[in-house]
Amino acid sequence: MDWEVAQWAKLRGPSSTAFSDLLSIDGVSERLGLSYKNARELNSIIDTQLPGRPRFRCEQVVVAGEAFDIFYRDILECIKDLYGNPDFADFLVFAPERHYTDADKTVRYFGDMHTGKWWWSTQKKLDKQRPGATIVPVIISTDKTQVTVFRNKTAYPVYLTIGNIPKEIRRKPSRRAQILLGYLPTTRLEHITNKASRRRSAANLYHACMSRILSPLEKAGLDGLVMQSGDGVSRHCHPLFACFVGDYPEQLLATGIKTTECPKCDIPPDELESSTTPFEIRDFDAVLEALATIDIGALEFVQACREAGIKPIVHPFWEKLPYVNIFQAVTPDVLHQLYQGLVKHLLGWLAEACGSAEIDARCRRLPPNHQIRLFMKGITSLSRLSGTEHAQICRFLLGIIIDIRLPGNLDPARLLRAVRGLLDFLYLAQYPCHSSDTLSLLDEALALFHDNKQIFVDLGIRNNFNLPKLHATRHYASMIRLYGTTDNYNTEYTERLHIDFTKDAYRATNHKDEFAQMTRWLERKEKIVRHDKFIRWQLNINPFTHHPHPPDLSFRRTQTLTKHPSAKAVPIQRLISDYGAIYFREALARYIAQQNHLNETLSRRRLEDLAANVVLPFRSVAVHHKIKWVSVDAQGHRDPCVTVDSVHAKPGRAGSSQRDDAVPARFDTALVNDGTGDSVGVKGYRVGQIRTIFSIQQRDALSLFPPTSQPPKHLAYIEWFTPFSSTPDSRHGMYKISRFIRSGERVASVIPVSNIARSVHLIPKFGPVAPRHWTSNTVLEECDTFFVNCYIDRHSFVALR
């Protein structure tokens, strides 16, 4: 009880004052048998008796005659903590590897950081000096963030992780593979009145603080040090600065490059829109030579830096780090460059080209799906959208502009191709693994946008495309080859860390001298978490055998239904009236006839004759309203199972007269495998709308089916859409399907639920103007023609194109 209360108080409990007030109630501490009587005594126990991660220190950095406080940890001790963590012992990677997708070893595979070329080339350089050394790639992230809604209070955290830990573990905050390395000063230097001097001082302050934090890497990177992994094995390791993760302002600050320029290469600012202008990574040696002129004189230093293409920064933090090229180390930023950058621009361009009212009208008329968020107020009036919301919009953005009317009756083909190219690039850039072939697809998608972007100029929306974030897309393929896929270094992960390491920490303070309190609060929380893991290890809770697998694009999901049905006995007549299963009896009779004559090839007429003789011995069936698919821990990283997809088939529910709480009916569409479908492509698949998910009692099944061909536990009544065409539309890359009608009636079948592969989202064919009488709840019934949305998730993007 003593430990459980302490754990609750520090991880999920109230403030320290509230906790002390609780324990001060007469008899509470005694009856619970606690060894502490208030928060101060508990903190003392945690501080003195529990081990934790390296402690923070506070030092002062002097820049331009002013002293600034910096809170940071010993970076080498932090690296040792991650490297030696027993939780990661089974997963650590110690050497670079070359992976191939074919037996002839001609198609290279890129995934985790150790499959990239940077680790290979650096290992070769290091082996010349220190044969057999182990590289520990250090990944540093910085990002200033708001900690208050009002008063404009900010914090400037620096995060650390290492590339030896697989990316699937690094990207999960719950696995604690990222360490808060320090807090940089957030001063605005308002005492410096000249803006240019203030900017220079801010840059010098940033680099002085980063140099203080990262300076131990200089000696350790050259000479190495012995480090012990969680399994007890010691190796001679060289921690090397490998990647810098940050948004565009952070990249400029770290590299010393001017605004509007590329922080990686020498392309002129007025050529950023070009897809063909050649460029080279900035000359790092020339930059180092320019920085060395600081000892000659101030004017010579400024002139040399100008000629080298950087700002005159006094000893940038990367100047003396071994095996480092800061311009190469700056990594792609999917969150800010793509979602918060290009996608944000694209939404504004489309609103201007197509009209805000029409785009919003189409958003309100999309059918529901597990992967789709319905923006019932539209998307054009939204402000301060997050990266997650931009990602949700991307899932249907291309589909809603098909057939839309453009000003001057311009052909929308170029618009569709431009949007498709950008979305394809976005999805391809986020693949968890890449090959030489998929990287070619990435370049082709970018070329498709550039070949058709002139439509926005013709519409009077843009004059040029000299956007640094657009140019940054030209670096993605080469960076994936160097450092592995983009999920190795996505700023989205550090954005999530702000909540735990910055915002929650700030709320736990009294807002006076907050950084000292924040660091103490974090240290105590980390100690509690570490002690909890120790207790679980001692008790042998959740023993686990590790079987690692490399990431791939396969769709490993497990289909599940609830143990008990949603309704135990639904009359067949209600299935017809409320569920829309109009031909339930006929479809089930055909299924029964087929199962009783599996060895025969039945013509349609013969099947109908056999079905006519089937008599159903029941009047009701048990019905489920939902099918779920849960994730599988395919890579052996102890990931929990979560729901990744679902389909609903449930009738509406009338609301009360006093409240408007009616629930509309929902019958989702799904992708059905006829038994010949593969993991990629539409061959062997067909789209159907699920009307009923039901099961037949065992005694009835025994009387209807032969003993050797008993039906599966769960069946589904599905209304079919037309088969997929041989190729998708060349403009937008989506397949067009319609209701499958025969003799004026919808064609339906009963199939095993196991044949349902996944949900599928259909985008209505709106025409030039969306019919205003359509609604999200009725559009599947009122519209006849649809486009199969291939952007709802990564699997649909791979499989439905």
PDB file of N, CA and C in Angstrom, residues 72-133:
ATOM      1  N   TYR A  72      20.531  21.405 -17.586  1.00  0.00           N
ATOM      2  CA  TYR A  72      20.828  20.294 -18.502  1.00  0.00           C
ATOM      3  C   TYR A  72      21.417  19.119 -17.725  1.00  0.00           C
ATOM      4  N   ARG A  73      21.443  17.976 -18.403  1.00  0.00           N
ATOM      5  CA  ARG A  73      22.017  16.756 -17.841  1.00  0.00           C
ATOM      6  C   ARG A  73      23.317  16.429 -18.570  1.00  0.00           C
ATOM      7  N   ASP A  74      24.112  15.573 -17.964  1.00  0.00           N
ATOM      8  CA  ASP A  74      25.329  15.078 -18.599  1.00  0.00           C
ATOM      9  C   ASP A  74      24.916  14.193 -19.773  1.00  0.00           C
ATOM     10  N   ILE A  75      25.272  14.605 -20.987  1.00  0.00           N
ATOM     11  CA  ILE A  75      24.806  13.896 -22.164  1.00  0.00           C
ATOM     12  C   ILE A  75      25.356  12.472 -22.230  1.00  0.00           C
ATOM     13  N   LEU A  76      26.587  12.260 -21.775  1.00  0.00           N
ATOM     14  CA  LEU A  76      27.150  10.913 -21.821  1.00  0.00           C
ATOM     15  C   LEU A  76      26.429   9.985 -20.847  1.00  0.00           C
ATOM     16  N   GLU A  77      26.061  10.499 -19.686  1.00  0.00           N
ATOM     17  CA  GLU A  77      25.311   9.679 -18.738  1.00  0.00           C
ATOM     18  C   GLU A  77      23.920   9.358 -19.273  1.00  0.00           C
ATOM     19  N   CYS A  78      23.322  10.302 -19.989  1.00  0.00           N
ATOM     20  CA  CYS A  78      22.005  10.053 -20.598  1.00  0.00           C
ATOM     21  C   CYS A  78      22.109   8.976 -21.686  1.00  0.00           C
ATOM     22  N   ILE A  79      23.166   9.055 -22.484  1.00  0.00           N
ATOM     23  CA  ILE A  79      23.364   8.044 -23.529  1.00  0.00           C
ATOM     24  C   ILE A  79      23.576   6.674 -22.891  1.00  0.00           C
ATOM     25  N   LYS A  80      24.369   6.614 -21.831  1.00  0.00           N
ATOM     26  CA  LYS A  80      24.582   5.345 -21.137  1.00  0.00           C
ATOM     27  C   LYS A  80      23.275   4.809 -20.557  1.00  0.00           C
ATOM     28  N   ASP A  81      22.430   5.709 -20.075  1.00  0.00           N
ATOM     29  CA  ASP A  81      21.159   5.283 -19.501  1.00  0.00           C
ATOM     30  C   ASP A  81      20.276   4.618 -20.558  1.00  0.00           C
ATOM     31  N   LEU A  82      20.207   5.219 -21.735  1.00  0.00           N
ATOM     32  CA  LEU A  82      19.411   4.620 -22.810  1.00  0.00           C
ATOM     33  C   LEU A  82      20.043   3.327 -23.300  1.00  0.00           C
ATOM     34  N   TYR A  83      21.348   3.364 -23.510  1.00  0.00           N
ATOM     35  CA  TYR A  83      22.068   2.208 -24.046  1.00  0.00           C
ATOM     36  C   TYR A  83      22.018   1.025 -23.076  1.00  0.00           C
ATOM     37  N   GLY A  84      22.060   1.316 -21.784  1.00  0.00           N
ATOM     38  CA  GLY A  84      22.083   0.255 -20.789  1.00  0.00           C
ATOM     39  C   GLY A  84      20.741  -0.098 -20.206  1.00  0.00           C
ATOM     40  N   ASN A  85      19.659   0.457 -20.735  1.00  0.00           N
ATOM     41  CA  ASN A  85      18.322   0.172 -20.211  1.00  0.00           C
ATOM     42  C   ASN A  85      17.945  -1.281 -20.511  1.00  0.00           C
ATOM     43  N   PRO A  86      17.650  -2.088 -19.493  1.00  0.00           N
ATOM     44  CA  PRO A  86      17.288  -3.500 -19.735  1.00  0.00           C
ATOM     45  C   PRO A  86      16.065  -3.665 -20.632  1.00  0.00           C
ATOM     46  N   ASP A  87      15.157  -2.667 -20.633  1.00  0.00           N
ATOM     47  CA  ASP A  87      13.965  -2.759 -21.478  1.00  0.00           C
ATOM     48  C   ASP A  87      14.327  -2.808 -22.953  1.00  0.00           C
ATOM     49  N   PHE A  88      15.465  -2.232 -23.317  1.00  0.00           N
ATOM     50  CA  PHE A  88      15.855  -2.162 -24.727  1.00  0.00           C
ATOM     51  C   PHE A  88      16.921  -3.192 -25.107  1.00  0.00           C
ATOM     52  N   ALA A  89      17.355  -4.002 -24.132  1.00  0.00           N
ATOM     53  CA  ALA A  89      18.499  -4.891 -24.372  1.00  0.00           C
ATOM     54  C   ALA A  89      18.261  -5.839 -25.543  1.00  0.00           C
ATOM     55  N   ASP A  90      17.045  -6.359 -25.666  1.00  0.00           N
ATOM     56  CA  ASP A  90      16.751  -7.317 -26.734  1.00  0.00           C
ATOM     57  C   ASP A  90      16.650  -6.671 -28.105  1.00  0.00           C
ATOM     58  N   PHE A  91      16.545  -5.350 -28.143  1.00  0.00           N
ATOM     59  CA  PHE A  91      16.239  -4.677 -29.400  1.00  0.00           C
ATOM     60  C   PHE A  91      17.406  -3.868 -29.972  1.00  0.00           C
ATOM     61  N   LEU A  92      18.436  -3.611 -29.171  1.00  0.00           N
ATOM     62  CA  LEU A  92      19.516  -2.724 -29.611  1.00  0.00           C
ATOM     63  C   LEU A  92      20.213  -3.255 -30.861  1.00  0.00           C
ATOM     64  N   VAL A  93      20.625  -2.304 -31.703  1.00  0.00           N
ATOM     65  CA  VAL A  93      21.389  -2.616 -32.915  1.00  0.00           C
ATOM     66  C   VAL A  93      22.783  -2.031 -32.739  1.00  0.00           C
ATOM     67  N   PHE A  94      23.812  -2.807 -33.084  1.00  0.00           N
ATOM     68  CA  PHE A  94      25.184  -2.386 -32.810  1.00  0.00           C
ATOM     69  C   PHE A  94      26.028  -2.168 -34.062  1.00  0.00           C
ATOM     70  N   ALA A  95      25.510  -2.546 -35.216  1.00  0.00           N
ATOM     71  CA  ALA A  95      26.309  -2.422 -36.439  1.00  0.00           C
ATOM     72  C   ALA A  95      25.398  -2.125 -37.616  1.00  0.00           C
ATOM     73  N   PRO A  96      25.916  -1.450 -38.637  1.00  0.00           N
ATOM     74  CA  PRO A  96      25.100  -1.183 -39.831  1.00  0.00           C
ATOM     75  C   PRO A  96      24.852  -2.477 -40.611  1.00  0.00           C
ATOM     76  N   GLU A  97      23.777  -2.488 -41.344  1.00  0.00           N
ATOM     77  CA  GLU A  97      23.420  -3.654 -42.154  1.00  0.00           C
ATOM     78  C   GLU A  97      22.919  -3.194 -43.508  1.00  0.00           C
ATOM     79  N   ARG A  98      23.158  -4.023 -44.513  1.00  0.00           N
ATOM     80  CA  ARG A  98      22.565  -3.799 -45.831  1.00  0.00           C
ATOM     81  C   ARG A  98      21.455  -4.815 -46.024  1.00  0.00           C
ATOM     82  N   HIS A  99      20.255  -4.325 -46.287  1.00  0.00           N
ATOM     83  CA  HIS A  99      19.121  -5.201 -46.525  1.00  0.00           C
ATOM     84  C   HIS A  99      18.697  -5.079 -47.983  1.00  0.00           C
ATOM     85  N   TYR A 100      18.224  -6.188 -48.536  1.00  0.00           N
ATOM     86  CA  TYR A 100      17.775  -6.203 -49.924  1.00  0.00           C
ATOM     87  C   TYR A 100      16.414  -6.875 -50.004  1.00  0.00           C
ATOM     88  N   THR A 101      15.645  -6.492 -51.003  1.00  0.00           N
ATOM     89  CA  THR A 101      14.314  -7.066 -51.181  1.00  0.00           C
ATOM     90  C   THR A 101      14.302  -8.195 -52.191  1.00  0.00           C
ATOM     91  N   ASP A 102      15.429  -8.453 -52.845  1.00  0.00           N
ATOM     92  CA  ASP A 102      15.478  -9.519 -53.842  1.00  0.00           C
ATOM     93  C   ASP A 102      16.707 -10.395 -53.602  1.00  0.00           C
ATOM     94  N   ALA A 103      16.652 -11.613 -54.129  1.00  0.00           N
ATOM     95  CA  ALA A 103      17.727 -12.575 -53.913  1.00  0.00           C
ATOM     96  C   ALA A 103      19.026 -12.145 -54.587  1.00  0.00           C
ATOM     97  N   ASP A 104      18.930 -11.378 -55.678  1.00  0.00           N
ATOM     98  CA  ASP A 104      20.126 -10.941 -56.406  1.00  0.00           C
ATOM     99  C   ASP A 104      20.799  -9.732 -55.767  1.00  0.00           C
ATOM    100  N   LYS A 105      20.203  -9.194 -54.728  1.00  0.00           N
ATOM    101  CA  LYS A 105      20.751  -8.042 -54.000  1.00  0.00           C
ATOM    102  C   LYS A 105      20.957  -6.840 -54.914  1.00  0.00           C
ATOM    103  N   THR A 106      19.915  -6.542 -55.681  1.00  0.00           N
ATOM    104  CA  THR A 106      19.962  -5.372 -56.563  1.00  0.00           C
ATOM    105  C   THR A 106      19.050  -4.253 -56.080  1.00  0.00           C
ATOM    106  N   VAL A 107      18.031  -4.609 -55.284  1.00  0.00           N
ATOM    107  CA  VAL A 107      17.076  -3.609 -54.794  1.00  0.00           C
ATOM    108  C   VAL A 107      17.311  -3.421 -53.301  1.00  0.00           C
ATOM    109  N   ARG A 108      17.846  -2.276 -52.928  1.00  0.00           N
ATOM    110  CA  ARG A 108      18.219  -1.990 -51.535  1.00  0.00           C
ATOM    111  C   ARG A 108      16.972  -1.670 -50.718  1.00  0.00           C
ATOM    112  N   TYR A 109      17.004  -2.078 -49.453  1.00  0.00           N
ATOM    113  CA  TYR A 109      15.907  -1.845 -48.510  1.00  0.00           C
ATOM    114  C   TYR A 109      16.374  -0.863 -47.439  1.00  0.00           C
ATOM    115  N   PHE A 110      15.510   0.115 -47.110  1.00  0.00           N
ATOM    116  CA  PHE A 110      15.841   1.097 -46.076  1.00  0.00           C
ATOM    117  C   PHE A 110      14.705   1.121 -45.056  1.00  0.00           C
ATOM    118  N   GLY A 111      15.062   1.000 -43.799  1.00  0.00           N
ATOM    119  CA  GLY A 111      14.067   1.036 -42.741  1.00  0.00           C
ATOM    120  C   GLY A 111      14.605   1.769 -41.533  1.00  0.00           C
ATOM    121  N   ASP A 112      15.082   1.009 -40.553  1.00  0.00           N
ATOM    122  CA  ASP A 112      15.678   1.619 -39.373  1.00  0.00           C
ATOM    123  C   ASP A 112      16.988   2.314 -39.734  1.00  0.00           C
ATOM    124  N   MET A 113      17.500   3.059 -38.788  1.00  0.00           N
ATOM    125  CA  MET A 113      18.667   3.896 -39.056  1.00  0.00           C
ATOM    126  C   MET A 113      19.884   3.075 -39.483  1.00  0.00           C
ATOM    127  N   HIS A 114      20.022   1.864 -38.939  1.00  0.00           N
ATOM    128  CA  HIS A 114      21.213   1.067 -39.242  1.00  0.00           C
ATOM    129  C   HIS A 114      21.207   0.506 -40.661  1.00  0.00           C
ATOM    130  N   THR A 115      20.068   0.653 -41.391  1.00  0.00           N
ATOM    131  CA  THR A 115      20.022   0.204 -42.785  1.00  0.00           C
ATOM    132  C   THR A 115      20.400   1.316 -43.751  1.00  0.00           C
ATOM    133  N   GLY A 116      20.628   2.540 -43.229  1.00  0.00           N
ATOM    134  CA  GLY A 116      20.968   3.672 -44.085  1.00  0.00           C
ATOM    135  C   GLY A 116      22.455   3.745 -44.378  1.00  0.00           C
ATOM    136  N   LYS A 117      22.805   4.604 -45.320  1.00  0.00           N
ATOM    137  CA  LYS A 117      24.191   4.696 -45.776  1.00  0.00           C
ATOM    138  C   LYS A 117      25.077   5.506 -44.830  1.00  0.00           C
ATOM    139  N   TRP A 118      24.476   6.404 -44.019  1.00  0.00           N
ATOM    140  CA  TRP A 118      25.296   7.204 -43.104  1.00  0.00           C
ATOM    141  C   TRP A 118      26.050   6.314 -42.132  1.00  0.00           C
ATOM    142  N   TRP A 119      25.357   5.369 -41.524  1.00  0.00           N
ATOM    143  CA  TRP A 119      25.992   4.496 -40.542  1.00  0.00           C
ATOM    144  C   TRP A 119      27.123   3.693 -41.200  1.00  0.00           C
ATOM    145  N   TRP A 120      26.863   3.217 -42.443  1.00  0.00           N
ATOM    146  CA  TRP A 120      27.891   2.461 -43.159  1.00  0.00           C
ATOM    147  C   TRP A 120      29.144   3.304 -43.410  1.00  0.00           C
ATOM    148  N   SER A 121      28.948   4.492 -43.963  1.00  0.00           N
ATOM    149  CA  SER A 121      30.105   5.318 -44.319  1.00  0.00           C
ATOM    150  C   SER A 121      30.852   5.788 -43.078  1.00  0.00           C
ATOM    151  N   THR A 122      30.126   6.135 -42.012  1.00  0.00           N
ATOM    152  CA  THR A 122      30.780   6.584 -40.785  1.00  0.00           C
ATOM    153  C   THR A 122      31.520   5.434 -40.109  1.00  0.00           C
ATOM    154  N   GLN A 123      30.936   4.236 -40.182  1.00  0.00           N
ATOM    155  CA  GLN A 123      31.604   3.072 -39.601  1.00  0.00           C
ATOM    156  C   GLN A 123      32.932   2.807 -40.301  1.00  0.00           C
ATOM    157  N   LYS A 124      32.964   2.970 -41.615  1.00  0.00           N
ATOM    158  CA  LYS A 124      34.217   2.780 -42.360  1.00  0.00           C
ATOM    159  C   LYS A 124      35.268   3.804 -41.948  1.00  0.00           C
ATOM    160  N   LYS A 125      34.857   5.076 -41.800  1.00  0.00           N
ATOM    161  CA  LYS A 125      35.795   6.114 -41.368  1.00  0.00           C
ATOM    162  C   LYS A 125      36.322   5.822 -39.968  1.00  0.00           C
ATOM    163  N   LEU A 126      35.421   5.407 -39.084  1.00  0.00           N
ATOM    164  CA  LEU A 126      35.810   5.156 -37.698  1.00  0.00           C
ATOM    165  C   LEU A 126      36.719   3.937 -37.590  1.00  0.00           C
ATOM    166  N   ASP A 127      36.442   2.913 -38.404  1.00  0.00           N
ATOM    167  CA  ASP A 127      37.249   1.688 -38.342  1.00  0.00           C
ATOM    168  C   ASP A 127      38.709   1.943 -38.717  1.00  0.00           C
ATOM    169  N   LYS A 128      38.947   2.968 -39.524  1.00  0.00           N
ATOM    170  CA  LYS A 128      40.330   3.298 -39.867  1.00  0.00           C
ATOM    171  C   LYS A 128      41.094   3.800 -38.650  1.00  0.00           C
ATOM    172  N   GLN A 129      40.396   4.436 -37.726  1.00  0.00           N
ATOM    173  CA  GLN A 129      41.018   4.965 -36.520  1.00  0.00           C
ATOM    174  C   GLN A 129      40.869   4.007 -35.332  1.00  0.00           C
ATOM    175  N   ARG A 130      39.675   3.422 -35.184  1.00  0.00           N
ATOM    176  CA  ARG A 130      39.365   2.555 -34.052  1.00  0.00           C
ATOM    177  C   ARG A 130      38.684   1.287 -34.566  1.00  0.00           C
ATOM    178  N   PRO A 131      39.412   0.317 -35.040  1.00  0.00           N
ATOM    179  CA  PRO A 131      38.796  -0.897 -35.597  1.00  0.00           C
ATOM    180  C   PRO A 131      37.899  -1.597 -34.575  1.00  0.00           C
ATOM    181  N   GLY A 132      36.731  -2.009 -35.054  1.00  0.00           N
ATOM    182  CA  GLY A 132      35.801  -2.744 -34.197  1.00  0.00           C
ATOM    183  C   GLY A 132      34.970  -1.896 -33.275  1.00  0.00           C
ATOM    184  N   ALA A 133      35.026  -0.568 -33.413  1.00  0.00           N
ATOM    185  CA  ALA A 133      34.264   0.309 -32.519  1.00  0.00           C
ATOM    186  C   ALA A 133      32.772   0.256 -32.855  1.00  0.00           C
TER     187      ALA A 133
END
